[in-house]
Amino acid sequence: SISLDLVNSLSAKQKEQALLGKSHGLEPTSSIFRKDYESNQGISYLELKEDQQMCLKDLILVFALKYRPAMVEQIDERKKIIDPDSLKFSYQYSSKGYVSYFRIISNEYLIEFENIGGNHVHAVWRDFDGDFGRDLIKEHHRKDH
């Protein structure tokens, strides 16, 4: 997976910056408000090497390209999907050695991926100004787990 490729390419120092805690336990679901992410842990896009930046861009495009190209263009014209100045990446490993959770965040967007149980994934792409603060992963856990 692209996320594992990105994590495996990180130096020890970069991994320390990006890692969300040392435990392999459940990661809390996303917070509702942008202010909850203002001091978000993670490694900045600008601190990544060029090949790592390309990998992070590819990971973002996995989410963006699920939409029709015209819609992606419209979103990107309104506010940049890939904002190098505010973009950060963070992750958590599973005890089984795979990336069980990652977060990509900018001033405008939040992308979260979770596969904590190892048997199915949850993924969201949130627009801080457009989704009314709904925590879609938390809602899914309450309803279906």
mmCIF file of N, CA and C in Angstrom:
data_model
loop_
_atom_site.group_PDB
_atom_site.id
_atom_site.type_symbol
_atom_site.label_atom_id
_atom_site.label_comp_id
_atom_site.label_asym_id
_atom_site.label_seq_id
_atom_site.Cartn_x
_atom_site.Cartn_y
_atom_site.Cartn_z
ATOM 1 N N SER A 1 0.827 -1.186 0.000
ATOM 2 C CA SER A 1 0.000 0.000 0.000
ATOM 3 C C SER A 1 0.875 1.254 0.000
ATOM 4 N N ILE A 2 0.334 2.321 -0.505
ATOM 5 C CA ILE A 2 1.078 3.580 -0.583
ATOM 6 C C ILE A 2 1.426 4.082 0.813
ATOM 7 N N SER A 3 0.495 3.954 1.758
ATOM 8 C CA SER A 3 0.765 4.450 3.112
ATOM 9 C C SER A 3 1.935 3.699 3.748
ATOM 10 N N LEU A 4 2.004 2.393 3.566
ATOM 11 C CA LEU A 4 3.109 1.619 4.120
ATOM 12 C C LEU A 4 4.415 1.969 3.406
ATOM 13 N N ASP A 5 4.361 2.173 2.091
ATOM 14 C CA ASP A 5 5.548 2.601 1.348
ATOM 15 C C ASP A 5 6.071 3.923 1.899
ATOM 16 N N LEU A 6 5.154 4.861 2.163
ATOM 17 C CA LEU A 6 5.560 6.154 2.705
ATOM 18 C C LEU A 6 6.189 5.981 4.083
ATOM 19 N N VAL A 7 5.536 5.243 4.960
ATOM 20 C CA VAL A 7 6.068 5.032 6.314
ATOM 21 C C VAL A 7 7.429 4.333 6.245
ATOM 22 N N ASN A 8 7.559 3.328 5.402
ATOM 23 C CA ASN A 8 8.830 2.608 5.295
ATOM 24 C C ASN A 8 9.949 3.473 4.739
ATOM 25 N N SER A 9 9.612 4.524 4.005
ATOM 26 C CA SER A 9 10.638 5.412 3.445
ATOM 27 C C SER A 9 11.121 6.460 4.448
ATOM 28 N N LEU A 10 10.416 6.605 5.561
ATOM 29 C CA LEU A 10 10.774 7.621 6.550
ATOM 30 C C LEU A 10 12.022 7.218 7.332
ATOM 31 N N SER A 11 12.866 8.200 7.621
ATOM 32 C CA SER A 11 14.018 7.962 8.496
ATOM 33 C C SER A 11 13.507 7.782 9.923
ATOM 34 N N ALA A 12 14.377 7.359 10.822
ATOM 35 C CA ALA A 12 13.986 7.172 12.227
ATOM 36 C C ALA A 12 13.461 8.484 12.816
ATOM 37 N N LYS A 13 14.119 9.592 12.507
ATOM 38 C CA LYS A 13 13.683 10.892 13.020
ATOM 39 C C LYS A 13 12.319 11.276 12.453
ATOM 40 N N GLN A 14 12.113 11.042 11.158
ATOM 41 C CA GLN A 14 10.835 11.349 10.526
ATOM 42 C C GLN A 14 9.720 10.482 11.114
ATOM 43 N N LYS A 15 10.001 9.202 11.347
ATOM 44 C CA LYS A 15 8.998 8.313 11.942
ATOM 45 C C LYS A 15 8.591 8.805 13.322
ATOM 46 N N GLU A 16 9.559 9.276 14.092
ATOM 47 C CA GLU A 16 9.264 9.804 15.425
ATOM 48 C C GLU A 16 8.322 11.001 15.336
ATOM 49 N N GLN A 17 8.529 11.858 14.342
ATOM 50 C CA GLN A 17 7.668 13.024 14.153
ATOM 51 C C GLN A 17 6.255 12.617 13.744
ATOM 52 N N ALA A 18 6.147 11.591 12.934
ATOM 53 C CA ALA A 18 4.855 11.224 12.338
ATOM 54 C C ALA A 18 4.062 10.228 13.173
ATOM 55 N N LEU A 19 4.717 9.456 14.025
ATOM 56 C CA LEU A 19 4.048 8.389 14.762
ATOM 57 C C LEU A 19 3.084 8.947 15.796
ATOM 58 N N LEU A 20 1.877 8.421 15.812
ATOM 59 C CA LEU A 20 0.854 8.812 16.783
ATOM 60 C C LEU A 20 0.914 7.872 17.975
ATOM 61 N N GLY A 21 1.813 8.079 18.878
ATOM 62 C CA GLY A 21 1.899 7.255 20.072
ATOM 63 C C GLY A 21 2.599 5.942 19.821
ATOM 64 N N LYS A 22 3.017 5.315 20.888
ATOM 65 C CA LYS A 22 3.776 4.060 20.801
ATOM 66 C C LYS A 22 2.907 2.821 20.913
ATOM 67 N N SER A 23 1.667 2.980 21.374
ATOM 68 C CA SER A 23 0.833 1.796 21.580
ATOM 69 C C SER A 23 0.283 1.292 20.255
ATOM 70 N N HIS A 24 -0.153 0.060 20.265
ATOM 71 C CA HIS A 24 -0.801 -0.534 19.103
ATOM 72 C C HIS A 24 -2.284 -0.703 19.373
ATOM 73 N N GLY A 25 -2.788 0.013 20.341
ATOM 74 C CA GLY A 25 -4.193 -0.097 20.696
ATOM 75 C C GLY A 25 -5.067 0.715 19.768
ATOM 76 N N LEU A 26 -6.334 0.795 20.111
ATOM 77 C CA LEU A 26 -7.276 1.537 19.296
ATOM 78 C C LEU A 26 -6.938 3.014 19.300
ATOM 79 N N GLU A 27 -6.996 3.610 18.157
ATOM 80 C CA GLU A 27 -6.799 5.048 17.992
ATOM 81 C C GLU A 27 -8.149 5.722 18.138
ATOM 82 N N PRO A 28 -8.219 6.826 18.881
ATOM 83 C CA PRO A 28 -9.501 7.521 18.975
ATOM 84 C C PRO A 28 -9.986 7.956 17.592
ATOM 85 N N THR A 29 -11.287 7.979 17.431
ATOM 86 C CA THR A 29 -11.834 8.452 16.162
ATOM 87 C C THR A 29 -11.638 9.945 16.060
ATOM 88 N N SER A 30 -11.891 10.485 14.884
ATOM 89 C CA SER A 30 -11.602 11.883 14.619
ATOM 90 C C SER A 30 -12.398 12.806 15.534
ATOM 91 N N SER A 31 -11.851 13.987 15.751
ATOM 92 C CA SER A 31 -12.532 15.002 16.540
ATOM 93 C C SER A 31 -13.463 15.780 15.635
ATOM 94 N N ILE A 32 -14.349 16.520 16.242
ATOM 95 C CA ILE A 32 -15.376 17.173 15.454
ATOM 96 C C ILE A 32 -14.949 18.537 14.922
ATOM 97 N N PHE A 33 -14.170 19.276 15.678
ATOM 98 C CA PHE A 33 -13.900 20.656 15.315
ATOM 99 C C PHE A 33 -12.468 20.857 14.846
ATOM 100 N N ARG A 34 -12.284 21.814 13.934
ATOM 101 C CA ARG A 34 -10.962 22.119 13.405
ATOM 102 C C ARG A 34 -9.993 22.454 14.535
ATOM 103 N N LYS A 35 -10.447 23.164 15.588
ATOM 104 C CA LYS A 35 -9.549 23.553 16.679
ATOM 105 C C LYS A 35 -8.918 22.328 17.349
ATOM 106 N N ASP A 36 -9.592 21.169 17.282
ATOM 107 C CA ASP A 36 -9.037 19.954 17.858
ATOM 108 C C ASP A 36 -7.788 19.481 17.113
ATOM 109 N N TYR A 37 -7.584 19.993 15.918
ATOM 110 C CA TYR A 37 -6.441 19.586 15.102
ATOM 111 C C TYR A 37 -5.389 20.668 14.959
ATOM 112 N N GLU A 38 -5.575 21.824 15.593
ATOM 113 C CA GLU A 38 -4.650 22.939 15.396
ATOM 114 C C GLU A 38 -3.220 22.591 15.797
ATOM 115 N N SER A 39 -3.035 21.785 16.805
ATOM 116 C CA SER A 39 -1.689 21.390 17.214
ATOM 117 C C SER A 39 -1.413 19.953 16.782
ATOM 118 N N ASN A 40 -1.991 19.569 15.678
ATOM 119 C CA ASN A 40 -1.902 18.191 15.205
ATOM 120 C C ASN A 40 -0.461 17.706 15.095
ATOM 121 N N GLN A 41 -0.235 16.545 15.643
ATOM 122 C CA GLN A 41 1.053 15.883 15.530
ATOM 123 C C GLN A 41 1.216 15.380 14.105
ATOM 124 N N GLY A 42 2.430 15.344 13.651
ATOM 125 C CA GLY A 42 2.694 14.788 12.332
ATOM 126 C C GLY A 42 3.926 15.396 11.726
ATOM 127 N N ILE A 43 4.323 14.837 10.609
ATOM 128 C CA ILE A 43 5.469 15.380 9.891
ATOM 129 C C ILE A 43 4.956 16.270 8.771
ATOM 130 N N SER A 44 5.542 17.416 8.662
ATOM 131 C CA SER A 44 5.156 18.382 7.641
ATOM 132 C C SER A 44 5.583 17.899 6.257
ATOM 133 N N TYR A 45 4.768 18.203 5.284
ATOM 134 C CA TYR A 45 5.089 17.896 3.885
ATOM 135 C C TYR A 45 6.451 18.465 3.522
ATOM 136 N N LEU A 46 6.748 19.672 3.995
ATOM 137 C CA LEU A 46 8.000 20.348 3.646
ATOM 138 C C LEU A 46 9.219 19.685 4.281
ATOM 139 N N GLU A 47 9.022 18.835 5.291
ATOM 140 C CA GLU A 47 10.121 18.116 5.931
ATOM 141 C C GLU A 47 10.397 16.772 5.260
ATOM 142 N N LEU A 48 9.595 16.422 4.272
ATOM 143 C CA LEU A 48 9.776 15.161 3.553
ATOM 144 C C LEU A 48 10.719 15.355 2.380
ATOM 145 N N LYS A 49 11.417 14.287 2.012
ATOM 146 C CA LYS A 49 12.244 14.304 0.807
ATOM 147 C C LYS A 49 11.323 14.310 -0.408
ATOM 148 N N GLU A 50 11.858 14.636 -1.558
ATOM 149 C CA GLU A 50 11.045 14.768 -2.776
ATOM 150 C C GLU A 50 10.270 13.484 -3.102
ATOM 151 N N ASP A 51 10.918 12.319 -3.001
ATOM 152 C CA ASP A 51 10.211 11.067 -3.310
ATOM 153 C C ASP A 51 9.122 10.782 -2.279
ATOM 154 N N GLN A 52 9.336 11.182 -1.028
ATOM 155 C CA GLN A 52 8.322 11.013 0.005
ATOM 156 C C GLN A 52 7.147 11.963 -0.240
ATOM 157 N N GLN A 53 7.440 13.173 -0.701
ATOM 158 C CA GLN A 53 6.383 14.122 -1.039
ATOM 159 C C GLN A 53 5.516 13.564 -2.165
ATOM 160 N N MET A 54 6.154 12.960 -3.166
ATOM 161 C CA MET A 54 5.401 12.360 -4.271
ATOM 162 C C MET A 54 4.513 11.222 -3.764
ATOM 163 N N CYS A 55 5.023 10.441 -2.850
ATOM 164 C CA CYS A 55 4.249 9.332 -2.276
ATOM 165 C C CYS A 55 3.032 9.886 -1.523
ATOM 166 N N LEU A 56 3.220 10.958 -0.746
ATOM 167 C CA LEU A 56 2.107 11.567 -0.016
ATOM 168 C C LEU A 56 1.088 12.151 -0.992
ATOM 169 N N LYS A 57 1.555 12.779 -2.058
ATOM 170 C CA LYS A 57 0.637 13.293 -3.091
ATOM 171 C C LYS A 57 -0.171 12.143 -3.689
ATOM 172 N N ASP A 58 0.499 11.034 -3.998
ATOM 173 C CA ASP A 58 -0.196 9.865 -4.564
ATOM 174 C C ASP A 58 -1.262 9.350 -3.604
ATOM 175 N N LEU A 59 -0.952 9.340 -2.321
ATOM 176 C CA LEU A 59 -1.902 8.880 -1.314
ATOM 177 C C LEU A 59 -3.124 9.802 -1.270
ATOM 178 N N ILE A 60 -2.902 11.094 -1.332
ATOM 179 C CA ILE A 60 -4.010 12.057 -1.358
ATOM 180 C C ILE A 60 -4.860 11.849 -2.614
ATOM 181 N N LEU A 61 -4.200 11.614 -3.735
ATOM 182 C CA LEU A 61 -4.932 11.427 -4.991
ATOM 183 C C LEU A 61 -5.771 10.150 -4.999
ATOM 184 N N VAL A 62 -5.379 9.144 -4.208
ATOM 185 C CA VAL A 62 -6.219 7.950 -4.076
ATOM 186 C C VAL A 62 -7.611 8.368 -3.598
ATOM 187 N N PHE A 63 -7.670 9.305 -2.676
ATOM 188 C CA PHE A 63 -8.946 9.795 -2.162
ATOM 189 C C PHE A 63 -9.608 10.744 -3.152
ATOM 190 N N ALA A 64 -8.858 11.701 -3.678
ATOM 191 C CA ALA A 64 -9.430 12.726 -4.554
ATOM 192 C C ALA A 64 -9.955 12.142 -5.855
ATOM 193 N N LEU A 65 -9.265 11.166 -6.404
ATOM 194 C CA LEU A 65 -9.651 10.649 -7.722
ATOM 195 C C LEU A 65 -10.828 9.680 -7.670
ATOM 196 N N LYS A 66 -11.394 9.482 -6.484
ATOM 197 C CA LYS A 66 -12.648 8.731 -6.400
ATOM 198 C C LYS A 66 -13.804 9.586 -6.931
ATOM 199 N N TYR A 67 -13.560 10.881 -7.001
ATOM 200 C CA TYR A 67 -14.560 11.805 -7.538
ATOM 201 C C TYR A 67 -14.348 11.962 -9.038
ATOM 202 N N ARG A 68 -15.378 12.430 -9.721
ATOM 203 C CA ARG A 68 -15.237 12.724 -11.146
ATOM 204 C C ARG A 68 -14.167 13.808 -11.331
ATOM 205 N N PRO A 69 -13.379 13.747 -12.404
ATOM 206 C CA PRO A 69 -12.319 14.738 -12.622
ATOM 207 C C PRO A 69 -12.811 16.190 -12.571
ATOM 208 N N ALA A 70 -13.983 16.451 -13.108
ATOM 209 C CA ALA A 70 -14.507 17.817 -13.082
ATOM 210 C C ALA A 70 -14.762 18.284 -11.644
ATOM 211 N N MET A 71 -15.181 17.360 -10.800
ATOM 212 C CA MET A 71 -15.431 17.711 -9.401
ATOM 213 C C MET A 71 -14.114 17.971 -8.666
ATOM 214 N N VAL A 72 -13.094 17.162 -8.912
ATOM 215 C CA VAL A 72 -11.776 17.362 -8.300
ATOM 216 C C VAL A 72 -11.227 18.722 -8.715
ATOM 217 N N GLU A 73 -11.377 19.054 -9.982
ATOM 218 C CA GLU A 73 -10.912 20.353 -10.480
ATOM 219 C C GLU A 73 -11.650 21.499 -9.781
ATOM 220 N N GLN A 74 -12.941 21.343 -9.604
ATOM 221 C CA GLN A 74 -13.739 22.369 -8.931
ATOM 222 C C GLN A 74 -13.308 22.531 -7.466
ATOM 223 N N ILE A 75 -13.082 21.433 -6.783
ATOM 224 C CA ILE A 75 -12.626 21.476 -5.391
ATOM 225 C C ILE A 75 -11.265 22.160 -5.315
ATOM 226 N N ASP A 76 -10.345 21.770 -6.197
ATOM 227 C CA ASP A 76 -8.989 22.303 -6.167
ATOM 228 C C ASP A 76 -8.953 23.793 -6.517
ATOM 229 N N GLU A 77 -9.859 24.246 -7.377
ATOM 230 C CA GLU A 77 -9.918 25.673 -7.705
ATOM 231 C C GLU A 77 -10.417 26.484 -6.519
ATOM 232 N N ARG A 78 -11.310 25.909 -5.724
ATOM 233 C CA ARG A 78 -11.869 26.601 -4.557
ATOM 234 C C ARG A 78 -10.810 26.743 -3.468
ATOM 235 N N LYS A 79 -10.128 25.665 -3.175
ATOM 236 C CA LYS A 79 -9.001 25.661 -2.233
ATOM 237 C C LYS A 79 -8.156 24.433 -2.545
ATOM 238 N N LYS A 80 -6.858 24.613 -2.538
ATOM 239 C CA LYS A 80 -5.939 23.583 -3.008
ATOM 240 C C LYS A 80 -6.059 22.288 -2.205
ATOM 241 N N ILE A 81 -6.178 21.193 -2.925
ATOM 242 C CA ILE A 81 -6.235 19.880 -2.292
ATOM 243 C C ILE A 81 -4.870 19.550 -1.680
ATOM 244 N N ILE A 82 -3.815 19.904 -2.379
ATOM 245 C CA ILE A 82 -2.463 19.667 -1.875
ATOM 246 C C ILE A 82 -1.833 21.021 -1.583
ATOM 247 N N ASP A 83 -1.787 21.371 -0.293
ATOM 248 C CA ASP A 83 -1.224 22.633 0.170
ATOM 249 C C ASP A 83 0.088 22.335 0.895
ATOM 250 N N PRO A 84 1.222 22.479 0.221
ATOM 251 C CA PRO A 84 2.510 22.109 0.822
ATOM 252 C C PRO A 84 2.807 22.821 2.152
ATOM 253 N N ASP A 85 2.332 24.025 2.315
ATOM 254 C CA ASP A 85 2.656 24.801 3.513
ATOM 255 C C ASP A 85 1.946 24.307 4.772
ATOM 256 N N SER A 86 0.790 23.675 4.637
ATOM 257 C CA SER A 86 0.053 23.254 5.835
ATOM 258 C C SER A 86 -0.139 21.743 5.950
ATOM 259 N N LEU A 87 0.285 21.001 4.977
ATOM 260 C CA LEU A 87 0.053 19.559 4.926
ATOM 261 C C LEU A 87 0.926 18.804 5.927
ATOM 262 N N LYS A 88 0.300 17.869 6.671
ATOM 263 C CA LYS A 88 1.023 17.001 7.612
ATOM 264 C C LYS A 88 0.520 15.573 7.461
ATOM 265 N N PHE A 89 1.405 14.627 7.788
ATOM 266 C CA PHE A 89 1.083 13.205 7.754
ATOM 267 C C PHE A 89 1.424 12.592 9.104
ATOM 268 N N SER A 90 0.535 11.750 9.624
ATOM 269 C CA SER A 90 0.812 10.991 10.841
ATOM 270 C C SER A 90 0.190 9.613 10.700
ATOM 271 N N TYR A 91 0.668 8.671 11.509
ATOM 272 C CA TYR A 91 0.205 7.290 11.367
ATOM 273 C C TYR A 91 0.331 6.541 12.678
ATOM 274 N N GLN A 92 -0.256 5.339 12.680
ATOM 275 C CA GLN A 92 -0.091 4.397 13.791
ATOM 276 C C GLN A 92 0.016 3.006 13.200
ATOM 277 N N TYR A 93 0.917 2.202 13.758
ATOM 278 C CA TYR A 93 1.079 0.811 13.344
ATOM 279 C C TYR A 93 0.114 -0.087 14.098
ATOM 280 N N SER A 94 -0.228 -1.176 13.471
ATOM 281 C CA SER A 94 -0.908 -2.276 14.138
ATOM 282 C C SER A 94 0.153 -3.151 14.793
ATOM 283 N N SER A 95 -0.224 -3.926 15.775
ATOM 284 C CA SER A 95 0.716 -4.884 16.378
ATOM 285 C C SER A 95 1.121 -5.955 15.362
ATOM 286 N N LYS A 96 0.371 -6.050 14.268
ATOM 287 C CA LYS A 96 0.682 -7.035 13.219
ATOM 288 C C LYS A 96 1.579 -6.459 12.139
ATOM 289 N N GLY A 97 2.049 -5.209 12.321
ATOM 290 C CA GLY A 97 3.054 -4.654 11.427
ATOM 291 C C GLY A 97 2.544 -3.895 10.217
ATOM 292 N N TYR A 98 1.286 -3.571 10.173
ATOM 293 C CA TYR A 98 0.788 -2.766 9.067
ATOM 294 C C TYR A 98 0.315 -1.416 9.594
ATOM 295 N N VAL A 99 0.145 -0.465 8.695
ATOM 296 C CA VAL A 99 -0.352 0.851 9.092
ATOM 297 C C VAL A 99 -1.847 0.712 9.339
ATOM 298 N N SER A 100 -2.242 0.802 10.615
ATOM 299 C CA SER A 100 -3.647 0.614 10.969
ATOM 300 C C SER A 100 -4.424 1.919 10.946
ATOM 301 N N TYR A 101 -3.707 3.039 10.957
ATOM 302 C CA TYR A 101 -4.371 4.342 10.966
ATOM 303 C C TYR A 101 -3.409 5.363 10.387
ATOM 304 N N PHE A 102 -3.911 6.228 9.521
ATOM 305 C CA PHE A 102 -3.115 7.392 9.146
ATOM 306 C C PHE A 102 -4.025 8.592 8.990
ATOM 307 N N ARG A 103 -3.399 9.741 9.126
ATOM 308 C CA ARG A 103 -4.099 11.022 9.037
ATOM 309 C C ARG A 103 -3.278 11.947 8.152
ATOM 310 N N ILE A 104 -3.942 12.560 7.197
ATOM 311 C CA ILE A 104 -3.343 13.601 6.369
ATOM 312 C C ILE A 104 -4.179 14.843 6.615
ATOM 313 N N ILE A 105 -3.526 15.920 7.004
ATOM 314 C CA ILE A 105 -4.277 17.112 7.365
ATOM 315 C C ILE A 105 -3.624 18.350 6.763
ATOM 316 N N SER A 106 -4.465 19.274 6.336
ATOM 317 C CA SER A 106 -4.016 20.601 5.915
ATOM 318 C C SER A 106 -4.906 21.613 6.617
ATOM 319 N N ASN A 107 -4.734 22.866 6.304
ATOM 320 C CA ASN A 107 -5.608 23.885 6.894
ATOM 321 C C ASN A 107 -7.052 23.715 6.445
ATOM 322 N N GLU A 108 -7.270 23.021 5.346
ATOM 323 C CA GLU A 108 -8.604 22.918 4.756
ATOM 324 C C GLU A 108 -9.238 21.535 4.832
ATOM 325 N N TYR A 109 -8.413 20.489 4.816
ATOM 326 C CA TYR A 109 -8.934 19.134 4.689
ATOM 327 C C TYR A 109 -8.334 18.188 5.721
ATOM 328 N N LEU A 110 -9.069 17.132 5.981
ATOM 329 C CA LEU A 110 -8.593 16.034 6.814
ATOM 330 C C LEU A 110 -8.929 14.740 6.093
ATOM 331 N N ILE A 111 -7.928 13.901 5.913
ATOM 332 C CA ILE A 111 -8.127 12.560 5.373
ATOM 333 C C ILE A 111 -7.733 11.599 6.485
ATOM 334 N N GLU A 112 -8.619 10.663 6.797
ATOM 335 C CA GLU A 112 -8.309 9.643 7.793
ATOM 336 C C GLU A 112 -8.590 8.271 7.194
ATOM 337 N N PHE A 113 -7.740 7.340 7.561
ATOM 338 C CA PHE A 113 -7.871 5.947 7.153
ATOM 339 C C PHE A 113 -7.649 5.111 8.403
ATOM 340 N N GLU A 114 -8.527 4.141 8.621
ATOM 341 C CA GLU A 114 -8.364 3.276 9.779
ATOM 342 C C GLU A 114 -8.704 1.838 9.392
ATOM 343 N N ASN A 115 -7.863 0.936 9.842
ATOM 344 C CA ASN A 115 -8.085 -0.496 9.671
ATOM 345 C C ASN A 115 -7.628 -1.184 10.948
ATOM 346 N N ILE A 116 -8.180 -0.741 12.055
ATOM 347 C CA ILE A 116 -7.710 -1.183 13.363
ATOM 348 C C ILE A 116 -7.966 -2.665 13.592
ATOM 349 N N GLY A 117 -9.100 -3.168 13.180
ATOM 350 C CA GLY A 117 -9.392 -4.585 13.374
ATOM 351 C C GLY A 117 -8.727 -5.492 12.363
ATOM 352 N N GLY A 118 -8.211 -4.930 11.287
ATOM 353 C CA GLY A 118 -7.533 -5.717 10.273
ATOM 354 C C GLY A 118 -8.459 -6.404 9.291
ATOM 355 N N ASN A 119 -9.783 -6.226 9.448
ATOM 356 C CA ASN A 119 -10.692 -6.946 8.561
ATOM 357 C C ASN A 119 -11.517 -6.034 7.659
ATOM 358 N N HIS A 120 -11.562 -4.754 7.927
ATOM 359 C CA HIS A 120 -12.213 -3.807 7.022
ATOM 360 C C HIS A 120 -11.730 -2.404 7.351
ATOM 361 N N VAL A 121 -11.877 -1.508 6.403
ATOM 362 C CA VAL A 121 -11.342 -0.160 6.579
ATOM 363 C C VAL A 121 -12.449 0.868 6.703
ATOM 364 N N HIS A 122 -12.106 1.963 7.343
ATOM 365 C CA HIS A 122 -12.923 3.173 7.372
ATOM 366 C C HIS A 122 -12.045 4.268 6.800
ATOM 367 N N ALA A 123 -12.607 5.093 5.956
ATOM 368 C CA ALA A 123 -11.837 6.190 5.383
ATOM 369 C C ALA A 123 -12.761 7.373 5.154
ATOM 370 N N VAL A 124 -12.261 8.565 5.478
ATOM 371 C CA VAL A 124 -13.030 9.786 5.247
ATOM 372 C C VAL A 124 -12.113 10.878 4.712
ATOM 373 N N TRP A 125 -12.703 11.731 3.926
ATOM 374 C CA TRP A 125 -12.049 12.962 3.477
ATOM 375 C C TRP A 125 -12.982 14.066 3.907
ATOM 376 N N ARG A 126 -12.557 14.860 4.894
ATOM 377 C CA ARG A 126 -13.394 15.918 5.448
ATOM 378 C C ARG A 126 -12.913 17.278 4.965
ATOM 379 N N ASP A 127 -13.853 18.131 4.701
ATOM 380 C CA ASP A 127 -13.602 19.528 4.376
ATOM 381 C C ASP A 127 -14.019 20.313 5.613
ATOM 382 N N PHE A 128 -13.070 20.985 6.264
ATOM 383 C CA PHE A 128 -13.381 21.663 7.519
ATOM 384 C C PHE A 128 -14.490 22.701 7.374
ATOM 385 N N ASP A 129 -14.620 23.283 6.193
ATOM 386 C CA ASP A 129 -15.654 24.296 5.988
ATOM 387 C C ASP A 129 -16.919 23.734 5.367
ATOM 388 N N GLY A 130 -16.938 22.472 5.002
ATOM 389 C CA GLY A 130 -18.070 21.974 4.257
ATOM 390 C C GLY A 130 -18.794 20.778 4.815
ATOM 391 N N ASP A 131 -18.283 20.158 5.868
ATOM 392 C CA ASP A 131 -18.977 18.953 6.324
ATOM 393 C C ASP A 131 -19.695 19.156 7.657
ATOM 394 N N PHE A 132 -19.798 20.378 8.102
ATOM 395 C CA PHE A 132 -20.552 20.734 9.305
ATOM 396 C C PHE A 132 -20.029 20.031 10.554
ATOM 397 N N GLY A 133 -18.755 19.633 10.531
ATOM 398 C CA GLY A 133 -18.138 19.072 11.715
ATOM 399 C C GLY A 133 -18.571 17.668 12.071
ATOM 400 N N ARG A 134 -19.196 16.945 11.172
ATOM 401 C CA ARG A 134 -19.620 15.582 11.475
ATOM 402 C C ARG A 134 -18.419 14.658 11.555
ATOM 403 N N ASP A 135 -18.420 13.779 12.528
ATOM 404 C CA ASP A 135 -17.374 12.783 12.694
ATOM 405 C C ASP A 135 -17.894 11.465 12.130
ATOM 406 N N LEU A 136 -17.627 11.235 10.859
ATOM 407 C CA LEU A 136 -18.220 10.097 10.157
ATOM 408 C C LEU A 136 -17.725 8.749 10.675
ATOM 409 N N ILE A 137 -16.453 8.666 11.055
ATOM 410 C CA ILE A 137 -15.943 7.396 11.571
ATOM 411 C C ILE A 137 -16.592 7.090 12.920
ATOM 412 N N LYS A 138 -16.676 8.081 13.798
ATOM 413 C CA LYS A 138 -17.295 7.863 15.105
ATOM 414 C C LYS A 138 -18.760 7.455 14.939
ATOM 415 N N GLU A 139 -19.479 8.107 14.027
ATOM 416 C CA GLU A 139 -20.887 7.757 13.782
ATOM 417 C C GLU A 139 -20.988 6.304 13.317
ATOM 418 N N HIS A 140 -20.081 5.880 12.456
ATOM 419 C CA HIS A 140 -20.090 4.499 11.960
ATOM 420 C C HIS A 140 -19.856 3.522 13.119
ATOM 421 N N HIS A 141 -18.877 3.815 13.974
ATOM 422 C CA HIS A 141 -18.596 2.934 15.110
ATOM 423 C C HIS A 141 -19.819 2.818 16.030
ATOM 424 N N ARG A 142 -20.474 3.917 16.314
ATOM 425 C CA ARG A 142 -21.646 3.888 17.196
ATOM 426 C C ARG A 142 -22.784 3.079 16.586
ATOM 427 N N LYS A 143 -22.959 3.203 15.289
ATOM 428 C CA LYS A 143 -24.080 2.554 14.621
ATOM 429 C C LYS A 143 -23.809 1.070 14.342
ATOM 430 N N ASP A 144 -22.624 0.766 13.864
ATOM 431 C CA ASP A 144 -22.374 -0.579 13.331
ATOM 432 C C ASP A 144 -21.415 -1.458 14.137
ATOM 433 N N HIS A 145 -20.881 -0.951 15.234
ATOM 434 C CA HIS A 145 -19.939 -1.784 15.998
ATOM 435 C C HIS A 145 -20.401 -1.912 17.408
#
